[in-house]
Coordinates of C-alpha atoms in Angstrom, one line a residue:
M142 CA -26.8 25.3 -44.6
A143 CA -29.3 22.5 -45.6
R144 CA -27.7 20.3 -42.9
K145 CA -27.9 23.3 -40.2
A146 CA -31.4 23.8 -40.8
Q147 CA -32.3 20.0 -40.3
S148 CA -30.3 19.7 -37.1
D149 CA -32.2 22.6 -35.7
N150 CA -35.5 21.0 -37.1
M151 CA -34.7 17.8 -34.6
L152 CA -33.7 19.9 -31.8
E153 CA -37.0 22.0 -31.8
K154 CA -38.9 18.4 -31.9
M155 CA -37.2 17.3 -29.2
R156 CA -38.3 20.3 -27.5
D157 CA -41.3 19.8 -28.1
Q158 CA -41.3 16.4 -27.4
H159 CA -40.1 17.1 -24.0
V160 CA -42.6 19.6 -22.9
Q161 CA -45.7 17.5 -24.3
D162 CA -44.3 14.6 -22.1
K163 CA -44.9 17.0 -18.9
V164 CA -48.5 18.4 -20.0
N165 CA -49.5 14.4 -19.4
D166 CA -47.5 13.3 -16.8
R167 CA -49.3 16.2 -14.8
M168 CA -52.5 14.8 -12.4
E169 CA -54.5 18.2 -12.8
T170 CA -55.5 16.6 -16.3
G171 CA -57.5 13.9 -15.3
S172 CA -56.3 11.1 -16.6
F173 CA -55.6 9.3 -13.1
P174 CA -59.3 10.3 -11.3
T175 CA -58.7 9.9 -7.5
V176 CA -61.0 7.8 -5.7
R177 CA -62.6 8.5 -2.7
K178 CA -63.4 6.8 0.1
K179 CA -67.3 5.5 0.9
P180 CA -67.8 6.4 4.1
R181 CA -68.1 3.7 7.1
K182 CA -72.2 2.5 8.1
D183 CA -73.0 3.5 11.3
L184 CA -73.1 0.0 13.0
N185 CA -74.8 1.3 16.2
R186 CA -77.3 3.7 14.4
A187 CA -78.9 0.5 12.8
S188 CA -79.6 -1.4 16.1
N189 CA -80.8 1.5 17.5
K190 CA -83.3 1.2 15.0
S191 CA -83.6 -2.3 15.4
R192 CA -84.3 -2.0 19.0
L193 CA -87.3 1.3 18.2
L194 CA -88.7 -0.7 15.7
S195 CA -89.1 -3.5 17.6
S196 CA -90.0 -1.7 20.8
I197 CA -92.9 0.5 19.2
L198 CA -94.1 -3.3 17.5
I199 CA -94.5 -5.3 21.1
A200 CA -96.4 -2.1 22.6
L201 CA -99.1 -2.4 19.7
M202 CA -99.6 -5.7 20.5
C203 CA -99.9 -5.0 24.0
A204 CA -102.3 -2.5 23.1
L205 CA -104.3 -4.5 21.0
L206 CA -104.1 -7.5 23.7
G207 CA -105.4 -5.0 26.4
F208 CA -108.2 -3.6 23.7
A209 CA -109.4 -7.2 22.7
Y210 CA -110.1 -8.3 26.6
M211 CA -111.2 -5.8 27.3
S212 CA -114.0 -5.1 24.4
Q213 CA -114.4 -9.3 26.4
I214 CA -114.9 -8.2 29.9
N215 CA -117.4 -5.8 28.1
N216 CA -119.5 -8.0 25.5
T217 CA -119.9 -10.6 28.6
K218 CA -121.8 -7.8 31.1
S219 CA -122.9 -6.9 28.3
T220 CA -124.7 -10.0 27.0
Y221 CA -125.0 -10.7 31.2
E222 CA -127.7 -6.7 31.7
T223 CA -129.4 -8.1 28.5
M224 CA -130.6 -11.0 30.3
D225 CA -134.2 -10.6 31.6
E226 CA -134.7 -13.0 35.0
S227 CA -136.0 -15.9 33.9
E228 CA -133.0 -15.8 31.7
L229 CA -130.4 -15.4 34.5
V230 CA -132.7 -17.8 37.0
R231 CA -132.5 -20.5 34.1
L232 CA -128.5 -19.9 33.5
L233 CA -128.2 -20.1 38.2
N234 CA -130.3 -23.6 37.5
E235 CA -127.9 -24.4 35.0
S236 CA -124.7 -23.7 36.7
N237 CA -126.6 -25.3 39.9
T238 CA -126.8 -28.7 38.3
Q239 CA -123.0 -28.6 36.8
I240 CA -121.6 -28.4 40.1
S241 CA -124.4 -30.7 41.1
N242 CA -123.5 -33.2 39.2
L243 CA -119.6 -32.9 40.1
E244 CA -119.8 -32.8 43.0
Q245 CA -121.6 -36.9 42.6
R246 CA -119.2 -37.3 40.8
K247 CA -116.1 -36.4 43.5
T248 CA -118.6 -38.5 45.1
Q249 CA -118.2 -41.5 43.2
L250 CA -114.5 -41.7 42.6
N251 CA -113.6 -40.9 46.2
S252 CA -116.0 -44.1 46.7
Q253 CA -114.0 -46.4 43.7
L254 CA -110.8 -46.0 44.9
N255 CA -111.3 -46.1 48.5
S256 CA -112.9 -49.7 47.4
L257 CA -109.5 -49.8 45.6
K258 CA -107.7 -48.9 48.2
S259 CA -109.5 -51.9 50.5
A260 CA -108.8 -54.4 48.0
A261 CA -105.8 -53.7 47.5
N262 CA -105.5 -54.0 51.6
E263 CA -106.9 -57.1 51.5
Q264 CA -104.8 -58.4 48.9
E265 CA -101.5 -57.5 50.5
Q266 CA -103.0 -58.9 53.9
A267 CA -104.2 -61.9 52.2
R268 CA -101.1 -62.6 49.7
K269 CA -98.8 -61.8 53.4
I270 CA -101.7 -64.5 55.3
A271 CA -101.0 -67.0 52.8
K272 CA -97.1 -67.0 52.3
Q273 CA -96.9 -67.6 56.3
N274 CA -98.8 -70.0 55.7
E275 CA -96.4 -71.6 53.1
E276 CA -93.5 -70.8 55.6
T277 CA -95.3 -72.8 58.1
S278 CA -96.5 -75.6 55.7
G279 CA -93.1 -75.8 54.6
L280 CA -91.3 -75.9 58.5
I281 CA -94.0 -78.4 59.9
S282 CA -93.5 -80.9 56.6
G283 CA -89.7 -80.6 56.3
R284 CA -89.9 -78.7 52.7
L285 CA -87.9 -76.1 53.8
A286 CA -84.9 -74.9 55.1
A287 CA -84.9 -73.1 59.1
K288 CA -82.8 -71.5 60.9
G289 CA -83.2 -69.5 64.8
Q290 CA -82.8 -70.0 68.5
G291 CA -82.3 -73.6 69.8
V292 CA -79.8 -76.7 71.2
T293 CA -77.8 -79.0 70.0
I294 CA -77.4 -82.2 71.7
R295 CA -75.0 -85.0 70.7
I296 CA -75.1 -88.4 72.6
G297 CA -72.3 -91.1 72.7
R298 CA -72.9 -94.7 72.3
G299 CA -74.2 -96.2 75.1
S300 CA -72.0 -98.3 77.4
T301 CA -74.2 -100.0 78.8
T302 CA -76.3 -101.0 76.6
K303 CA -77.0 -100.0 73.1
V304 CA -79.6 -96.4 72.3
D305 CA -82.5 -97.9 71.3
A306 CA -85.0 -96.2 69.6
S307 CA -87.7 -95.4 73.0
I308 CA -85.3 -93.5 74.7
M309 CA -84.8 -90.8 71.6
F310 CA -88.3 -91.2 70.8
N311 CA -88.9 -90.5 74.2
L312 CA -86.0 -87.1 73.6
I313 CA -88.4 -85.8 70.5
E314 CA -91.7 -85.8 72.3
E315 CA -89.5 -84.1 75.7
L316 CA -88.1 -81.6 72.8
R317 CA -91.6 -81.4 71.1
N318 CA -93.5 -80.7 74.7
A319 CA -91.2 -78.1 75.1
G320 CA -91.7 -75.7 72.3
A321 CA -89.7 -77.0 69.6
E322 CA -90.5 -76.4 66.6
V323 CA -88.0 -77.9 64.0
I324 CA -85.9 -81.1 64.5
A325 CA -83.8 -83.1 62.9
I326 CA -81.9 -86.9 64.0
N327 CA -78.5 -86.7 62.3
N328 CA -79.0 -85.9 58.2
V329 CA -83.1 -86.4 58.7
R330 CA -85.9 -83.9 59.3
V331 CA -88.1 -84.9 62.1
I332 CA -91.8 -84.4 60.7
T333 CA -95.6 -85.1 62.6
S334 CA -95.2 -88.8 60.7
T335 CA -91.4 -89.8 61.7
Y336 CA -91.1 -93.0 62.9
I337 CA -87.8 -94.6 65.2
Q338 CA -87.2 -98.4 64.5
D339 CA -84.0 -100.0 65.9
A340 CA -81.5 -101.2 63.8
E341 CA -78.2 -104.2 64.0
E342 CA -76.4 -101.3 64.3
G343 CA -77.8 -97.8 65.4
L344 CA -81.3 -96.8 63.9
I345 CA -83.2 -96.2 62.0
V346 CA -85.5 -93.1 60.8
D347 CA -88.1 -93.1 58.5
G348 CA -86.2 -95.5 56.0
T349 CA -83.3 -94.1 56.5
T350 CA -80.6 -95.6 58.6
I351 CA -77.8 -93.6 61.6
K352 CA -75.2 -94.2 64.0
P353 CA -74.1 -92.6 66.8
T354 CA -73.4 -90.8 67.9
Y355 CA -76.6 -89.5 67.2
T356 CA -77.0 -85.7 66.7
V357 CA -79.8 -83.5 67.4
K358 CA -80.8 -80.3 66.2
A359 CA -84.0 -78.0 67.6
I360 CA -85.1 -74.8 67.0
G361 CA -86.9 -73.0 69.8
N362 CA -86.7 -71.5 73.2
P363 CA -83.0 -72.9 74.2
Q364 CA -83.5 -72.3 77.5
E365 CA -86.8 -74.4 77.7
L366 CA -85.4 -76.9 75.6
S367 CA -81.6 -77.1 77.9
N368 CA -84.1 -78.1 80.4
A369 CA -86.4 -80.6 79.1
V370 CA -83.5 -82.9 78.3
D371 CA -81.4 -82.2 81.7
I372 CA -84.1 -82.1 84.4
A373 CA -84.1 -84.2 87.1
G374 CA -85.2 -87.6 86.5
G375 CA -85.6 -87.1 82.7
V376 CA -84.5 -88.3 79.5
G377 CA -81.3 -86.7 79.6
A378 CA -80.6 -88.5 82.9
Q379 CA -81.5 -91.5 81.5
L380 CA -79.3 -91.8 78.9
Q381 CA -76.9 -91.1 81.6
V382 CA -78.1 -93.4 83.8
K383 CA -79.7 -96.1 82.7
Y384 CA -77.6 -95.8 79.0
G385 CA -74.5 -95.2 79.9
S386 CA -74.6 -92.0 77.2
N387 CA -72.6 -89.3 78.0
V388 CA -75.7 -86.2 76.9
N389 CA -73.9 -82.9 75.6
V390 CA -76.5 -80.1 75.6
Q391 CA -75.0 -77.1 73.9
P392 CA -77.4 -73.8 73.5
S393 CA -77.1 -71.6 70.3
D394 CA -78.5 -68.4 68.7
S395 CA -77.7 -69.6 65.1
I396 CA -79.1 -72.9 64.4
I397 CA -79.4 -74.0 61.0
I398 CA -81.6 -76.7 59.8
D399 CA -81.3 -77.5 56.0
E400 CA -82.4 -81.2 56.1
V401 CA -85.3 -80.7 53.7
R402 CA -88.1 -83.6 53.0
E403 CA -90.0 -83.9 49.5
A404 CA -94.1 -83.2 50.2
T405 CA -95.8 -86.4 50.3
Q406 CA -99.4 -86.0 49.2
N407 CA -102.1 -87.2 51.4
Q408 CA -104.0 -90.2 49.8
Y409 CA -107.1 -90.4 52.0
A410 CA -107.6 -86.7 53.7
K411 CA -108.7 -83.5 51.9
T412 CA -109.0 -79.5 52.5
V413 CA -112.4 -78.8 53.6
E414 CA -113.4 -75.9 50.8

């Protein structure tokens, strides 16, 4: 009997525990509270609210600016309206004086501008003239190389007699008379002080010995320079008849004379200041 009672008690305890477990497993007990989702913020509503506030602020600023502008106009009008006749006349005279001063200043500035332009033009013109004079002087003195239209004259060794300094000097003079601006004989630049003298084998031009065949280059009008040499009874005919020398004149649109001379210092002649 004691063992049966003990068994019944054990069964009763197990039944009670089972009931208690069911109670604990129910969700309604509140042991596990339900978590509710938070509602999302309305972004569009926030954006619209921000735009509305911005519009209100802009409207207020515009209103303030308009009020300030109208106040300034009213103050100006009231200032002029409160002036008497003498004050208005004084203000008008001061304005006219300022206008007159500005006009005078404008005239002065225009005059200065014209003077500067004139001076700049004069300086530019002087620079051009100086450059032209330098080039002309350089060509005449032989310091600068030259190019242009002209002729090339080749004179062979004389078969009858030796080509001498006198006939070559006559050739140079005829070319100059025909308008030759720059002349060179072989590798010697001809200038105003050039001299030619006879040598045992050829000629001496400004201290430099040259030998035939002689090549004379001249820059100028090709037709006029050719006529100066080939004219009947002229220097070309004399070279052929008297000296038995072959003479060939070749016109060209591009004669280059790059033989140059060093500038010389005059011992006695000075420029007039």
